[in-house]
Tab-separated table of C-alpha atoms in Angstrom:
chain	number	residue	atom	x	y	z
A	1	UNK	CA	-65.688	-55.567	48.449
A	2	UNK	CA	-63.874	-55.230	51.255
A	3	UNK	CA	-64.925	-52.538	54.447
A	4	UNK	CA	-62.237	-50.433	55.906
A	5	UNK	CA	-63.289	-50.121	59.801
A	6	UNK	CA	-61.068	-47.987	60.489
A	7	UNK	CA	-62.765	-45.549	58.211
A	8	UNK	CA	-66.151	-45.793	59.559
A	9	UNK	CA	-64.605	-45.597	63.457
A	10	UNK	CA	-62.993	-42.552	62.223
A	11	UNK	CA	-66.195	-41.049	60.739
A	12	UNK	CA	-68.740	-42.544	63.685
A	13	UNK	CA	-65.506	-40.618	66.582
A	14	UNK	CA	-66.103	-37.452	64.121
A	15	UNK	CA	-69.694	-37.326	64.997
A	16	UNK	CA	-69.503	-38.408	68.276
A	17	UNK	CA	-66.632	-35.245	69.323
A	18	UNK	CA	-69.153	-32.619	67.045
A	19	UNK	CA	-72.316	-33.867	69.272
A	20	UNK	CA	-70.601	-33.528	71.966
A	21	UNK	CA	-69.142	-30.253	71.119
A	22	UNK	CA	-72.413	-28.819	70.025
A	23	UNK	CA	-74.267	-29.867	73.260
A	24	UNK	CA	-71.118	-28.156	75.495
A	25	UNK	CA	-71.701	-24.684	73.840
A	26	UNK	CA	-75.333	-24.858	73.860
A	27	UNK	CA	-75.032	-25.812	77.608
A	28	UNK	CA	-72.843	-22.908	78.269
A	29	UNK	CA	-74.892	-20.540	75.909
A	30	UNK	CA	-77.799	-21.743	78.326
A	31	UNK	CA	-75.930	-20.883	81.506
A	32	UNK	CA	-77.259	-17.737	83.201
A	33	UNK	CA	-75.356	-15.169	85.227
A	34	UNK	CA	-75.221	-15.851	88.857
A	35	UNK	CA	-73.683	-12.912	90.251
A	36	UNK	CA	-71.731	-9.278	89.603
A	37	UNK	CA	-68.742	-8.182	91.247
A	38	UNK	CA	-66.575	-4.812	90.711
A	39	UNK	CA	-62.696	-4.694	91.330
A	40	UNK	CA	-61.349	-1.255	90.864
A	41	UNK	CA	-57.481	-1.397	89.625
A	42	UNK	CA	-54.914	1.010	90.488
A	43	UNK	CA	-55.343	3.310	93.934
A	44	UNK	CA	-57.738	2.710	96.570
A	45	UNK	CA	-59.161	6.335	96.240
A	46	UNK	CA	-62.620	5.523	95.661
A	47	UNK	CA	-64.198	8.744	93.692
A	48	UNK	CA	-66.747	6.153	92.410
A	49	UNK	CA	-67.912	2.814	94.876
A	50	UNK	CA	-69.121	-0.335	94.390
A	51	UNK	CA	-72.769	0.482	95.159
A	52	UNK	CA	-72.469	3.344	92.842
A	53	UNK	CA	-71.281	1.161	89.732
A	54	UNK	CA	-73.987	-1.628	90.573
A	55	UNK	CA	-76.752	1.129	90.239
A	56	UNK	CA	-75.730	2.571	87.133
A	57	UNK	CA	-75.657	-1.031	85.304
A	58	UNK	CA	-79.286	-1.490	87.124
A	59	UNK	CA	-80.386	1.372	85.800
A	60	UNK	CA	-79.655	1.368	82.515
A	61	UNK	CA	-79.399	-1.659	82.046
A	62	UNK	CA	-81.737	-3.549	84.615
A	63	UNK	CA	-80.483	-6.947	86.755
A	64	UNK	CA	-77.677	-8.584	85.617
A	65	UNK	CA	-78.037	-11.454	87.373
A	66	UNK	CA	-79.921	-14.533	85.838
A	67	UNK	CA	-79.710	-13.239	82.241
A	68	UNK	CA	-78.440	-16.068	79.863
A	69	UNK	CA	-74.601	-15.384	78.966
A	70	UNK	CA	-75.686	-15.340	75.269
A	71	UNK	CA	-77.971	-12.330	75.891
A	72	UNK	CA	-75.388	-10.256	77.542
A	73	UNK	CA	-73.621	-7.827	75.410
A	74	UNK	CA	-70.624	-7.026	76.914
A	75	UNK	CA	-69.259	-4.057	74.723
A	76	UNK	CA	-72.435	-2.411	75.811
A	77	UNK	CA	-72.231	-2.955	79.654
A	78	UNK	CA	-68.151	-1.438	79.558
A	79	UNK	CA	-69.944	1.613	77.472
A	80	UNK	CA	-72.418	2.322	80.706
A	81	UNK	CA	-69.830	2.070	82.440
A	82	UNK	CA	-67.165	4.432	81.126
A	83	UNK	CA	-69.902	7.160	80.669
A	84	UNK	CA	-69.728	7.979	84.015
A	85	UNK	CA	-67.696	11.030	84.666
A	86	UNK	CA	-65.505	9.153	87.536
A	87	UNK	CA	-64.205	6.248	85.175
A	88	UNK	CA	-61.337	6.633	82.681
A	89	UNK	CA	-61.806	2.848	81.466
A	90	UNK	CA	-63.751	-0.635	82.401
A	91	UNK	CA	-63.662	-4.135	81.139
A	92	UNK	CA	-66.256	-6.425	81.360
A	93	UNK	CA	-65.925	-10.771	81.411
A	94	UNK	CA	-67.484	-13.042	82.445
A	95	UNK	CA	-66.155	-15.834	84.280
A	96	UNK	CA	-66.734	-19.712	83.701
A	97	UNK	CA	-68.758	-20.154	87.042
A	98	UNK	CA	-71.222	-17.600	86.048
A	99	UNK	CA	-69.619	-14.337	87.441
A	100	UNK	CA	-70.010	-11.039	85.905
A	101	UNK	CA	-66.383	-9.390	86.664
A	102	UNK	CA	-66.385	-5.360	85.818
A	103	UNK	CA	-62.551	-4.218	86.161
A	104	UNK	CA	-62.904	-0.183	86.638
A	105	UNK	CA	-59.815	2.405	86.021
A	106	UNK	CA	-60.792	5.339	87.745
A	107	UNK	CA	-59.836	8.940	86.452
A	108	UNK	CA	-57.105	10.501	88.431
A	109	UNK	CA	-56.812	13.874	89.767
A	110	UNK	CA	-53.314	15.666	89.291
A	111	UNK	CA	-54.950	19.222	90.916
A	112	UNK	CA	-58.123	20.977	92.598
A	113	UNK	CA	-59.326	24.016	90.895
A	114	UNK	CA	-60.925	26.274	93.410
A	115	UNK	CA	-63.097	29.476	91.764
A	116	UNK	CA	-66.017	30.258	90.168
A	117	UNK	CA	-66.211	26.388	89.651
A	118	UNK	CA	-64.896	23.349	91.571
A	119	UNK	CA	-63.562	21.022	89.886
A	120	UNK	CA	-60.596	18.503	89.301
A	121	UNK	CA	-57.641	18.681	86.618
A	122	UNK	CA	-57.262	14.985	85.647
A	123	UNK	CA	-53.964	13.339	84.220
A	124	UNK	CA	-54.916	13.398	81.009
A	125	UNK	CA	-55.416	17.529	81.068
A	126	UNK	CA	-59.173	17.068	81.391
A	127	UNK	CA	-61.515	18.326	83.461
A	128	UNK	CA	-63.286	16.171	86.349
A	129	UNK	CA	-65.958	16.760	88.395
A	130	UNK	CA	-65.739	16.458	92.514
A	131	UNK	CA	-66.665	12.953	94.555
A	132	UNK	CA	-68.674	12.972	97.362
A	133	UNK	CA	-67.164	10.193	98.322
A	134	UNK	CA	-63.785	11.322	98.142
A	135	UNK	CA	-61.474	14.417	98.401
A	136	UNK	CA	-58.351	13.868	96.439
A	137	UNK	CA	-55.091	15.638	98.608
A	138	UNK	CA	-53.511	17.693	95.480
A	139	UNK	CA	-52.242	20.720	94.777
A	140	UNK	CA	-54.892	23.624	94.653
A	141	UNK	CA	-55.194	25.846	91.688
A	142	UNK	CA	-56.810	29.631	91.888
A	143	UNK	CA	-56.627	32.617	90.419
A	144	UNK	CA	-56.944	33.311	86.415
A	145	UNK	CA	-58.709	29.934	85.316
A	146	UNK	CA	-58.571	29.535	81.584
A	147	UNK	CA	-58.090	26.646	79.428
A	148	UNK	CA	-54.942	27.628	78.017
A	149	UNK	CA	-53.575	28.730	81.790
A	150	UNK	CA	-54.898	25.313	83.040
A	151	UNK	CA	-52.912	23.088	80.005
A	152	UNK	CA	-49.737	25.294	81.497
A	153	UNK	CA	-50.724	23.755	85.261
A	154	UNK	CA	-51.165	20.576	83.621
A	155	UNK	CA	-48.014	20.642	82.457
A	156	UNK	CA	-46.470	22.028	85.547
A	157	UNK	CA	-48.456	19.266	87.633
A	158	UNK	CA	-47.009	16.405	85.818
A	159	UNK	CA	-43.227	17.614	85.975
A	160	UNK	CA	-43.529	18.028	89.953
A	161	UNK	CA	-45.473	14.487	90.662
A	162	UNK	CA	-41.846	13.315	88.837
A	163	UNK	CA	-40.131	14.398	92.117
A	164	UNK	CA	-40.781	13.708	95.136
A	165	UNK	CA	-39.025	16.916	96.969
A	166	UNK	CA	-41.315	19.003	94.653
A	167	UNK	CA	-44.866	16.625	95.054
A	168	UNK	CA	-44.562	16.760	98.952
A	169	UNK	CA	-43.730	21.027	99.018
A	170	UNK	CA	-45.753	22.318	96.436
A	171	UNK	CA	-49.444	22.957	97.626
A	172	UNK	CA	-50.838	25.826	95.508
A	173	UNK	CA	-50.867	27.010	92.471
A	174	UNK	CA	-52.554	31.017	91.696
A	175	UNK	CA	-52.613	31.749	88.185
A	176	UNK	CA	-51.674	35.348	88.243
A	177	UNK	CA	-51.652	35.300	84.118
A	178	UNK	CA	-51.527	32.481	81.484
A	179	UNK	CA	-48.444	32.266	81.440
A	180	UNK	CA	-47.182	33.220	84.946
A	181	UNK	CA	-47.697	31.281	87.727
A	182	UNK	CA	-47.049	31.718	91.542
A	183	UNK	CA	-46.538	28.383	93.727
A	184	UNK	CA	-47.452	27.735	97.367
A	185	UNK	CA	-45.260	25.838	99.581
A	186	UNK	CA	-46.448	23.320	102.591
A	187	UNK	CA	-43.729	24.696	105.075
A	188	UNK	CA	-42.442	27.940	104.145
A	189	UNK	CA	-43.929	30.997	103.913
A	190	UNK	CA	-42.792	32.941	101.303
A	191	UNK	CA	-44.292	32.180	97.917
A	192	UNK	CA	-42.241	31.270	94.591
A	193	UNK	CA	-43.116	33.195	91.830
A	194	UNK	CA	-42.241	30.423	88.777
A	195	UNK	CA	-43.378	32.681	85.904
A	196	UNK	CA	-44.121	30.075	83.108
A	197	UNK	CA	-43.485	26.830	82.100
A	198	UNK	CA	-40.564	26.613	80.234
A	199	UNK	CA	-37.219	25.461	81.450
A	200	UNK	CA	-38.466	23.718	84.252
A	201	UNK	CA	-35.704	21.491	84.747
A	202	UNK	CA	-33.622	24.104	84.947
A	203	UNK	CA	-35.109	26.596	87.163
A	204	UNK	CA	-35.867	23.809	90.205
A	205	UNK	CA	-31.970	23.149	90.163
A	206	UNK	CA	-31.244	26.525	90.991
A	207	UNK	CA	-33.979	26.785	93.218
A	208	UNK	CA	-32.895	23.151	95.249
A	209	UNK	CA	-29.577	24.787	94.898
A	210	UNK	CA	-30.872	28.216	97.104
A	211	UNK	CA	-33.393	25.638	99.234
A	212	UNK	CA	-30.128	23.605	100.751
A	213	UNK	CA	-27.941	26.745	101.316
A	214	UNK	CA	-30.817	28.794	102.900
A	215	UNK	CA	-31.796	25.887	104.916
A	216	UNK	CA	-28.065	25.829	105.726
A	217	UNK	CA	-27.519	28.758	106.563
A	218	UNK	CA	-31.029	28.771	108.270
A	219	UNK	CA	-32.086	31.839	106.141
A	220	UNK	CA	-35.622	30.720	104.939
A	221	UNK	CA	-37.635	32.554	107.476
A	222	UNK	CA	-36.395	35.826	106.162
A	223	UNK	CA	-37.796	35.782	102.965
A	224	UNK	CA	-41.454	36.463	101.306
A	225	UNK	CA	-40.696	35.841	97.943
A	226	UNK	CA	-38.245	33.517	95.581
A	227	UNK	CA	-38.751	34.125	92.494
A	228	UNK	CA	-37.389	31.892	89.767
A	229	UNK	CA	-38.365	33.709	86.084
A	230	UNK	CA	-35.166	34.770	85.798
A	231	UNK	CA	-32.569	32.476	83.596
A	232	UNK	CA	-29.881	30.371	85.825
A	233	UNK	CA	-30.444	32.668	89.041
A	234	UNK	CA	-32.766	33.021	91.996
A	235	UNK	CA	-33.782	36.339	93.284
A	236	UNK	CA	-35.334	36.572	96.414
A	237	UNK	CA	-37.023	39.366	98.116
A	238	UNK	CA	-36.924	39.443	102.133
A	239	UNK	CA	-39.673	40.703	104.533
């Protein structure tokens, strides 16, 4: 009977690449983590810091460091993470040197509510508490705080960070009722009484419209109220 060789190479290279293969992952499995790091993605407003995130994992989940990859549940360490009031999402990896890399999306805030309460109206309507370690410049809301009158700010909030004339003017917002609102302005003193939300679109034309022909006509210091509730006009009321 003649032996194929090439069969028995074949087979003997099998076991050779599985031995190998087994003794790489067990290797790696083996491999402990050397060190954590924190990179936080998006702006560099830092309502939650580094420190702050590498105490939280400590304590609730003690060191990180020289814990065998294998034992490491990463699911679990993104969970700590996001349950603190300051993140909106985290992923967790590891890296193949032994790093542990935590990627942190922090929650971000669209308007201060000043009142009974303090707190921030995030961008996804929700509220968030203050940072001590940072004050967020947005627009301040007062007055009648509700959470139907603050999804109507939340609305109002997201169609003025779409425009840059309106995100650098508008500075306040007072809640006179749920649905009528009264705006602030960072230069001018007169206020803008908006009324609600609907037909937003339309009523800042007509107001741009009145802001370039009363700058113009260098008219804006005569008035204490614009008010823009009214359809396709602006009626203003002078000191």
């Amino acid at each position: 009977m003649k032996i194929n060789w090439n069969y028995i190479k074949l087979g003997f290279l099998l076991v050779l690449l599985s031995g190998v293969y087994t003794f790489c992952v067990e290797r790696h499995q083996s491999k402990k983590i050397i060190n954590s790091t924190v990179e936080f993605i998006g702006e560099d407003n830092l309502f939650i810091t580094q420190q702050t995130v590498n105490k939280l994992l400590i304590q609730n989940l003690g060191s990180l460091t020289n814990v065998p990859k294998d034992a490491l549940v990463l699911n679990k360490v993104e969970k700590v993470l996001e349950a603190n009031e300051m993140v909106k999402s985290a992923q967790v990896y590891l890296t193949v040197n032994g790093g542990l890399t935590s990627k942190i999306v922090q929650r971000k805030p669209l308007g201060r509510i000043e009142g009974n309460s303090n707190f921030y109206l995030d961008d996804d309507g929700k509220r968030m508490p203050l940072s001590s370690n940072h004050s967020a410049r947005v627009p301040i809301i007062t007055g009648k705080i509700t959470d139907e009158s603050l999804q109507n700010c939340y609305a109002f909030l997201n169609f003025i960070n779409a425009d840059d004339f309106l995100k650098k003017n508008i500075i306040g917002i007072n809640v006179v009722d749920t649905n009528d609102l009264q705006l602030k302005l960072r230069l001018e003193d007169y206020v803008v009484n908006l009324g609600s939300v609907n037909n937003l679109e339309a009523k800042f034309n007509n107001y741009k419209a009145f802001y370039s022909k009363a700058i113009k006509d260098k008219a804006l210091g005569g008035y204490k109220a614009v008010s823009l509730e009214y359809n396709n006009q602006v009626v203003c009321t002078k000191i």
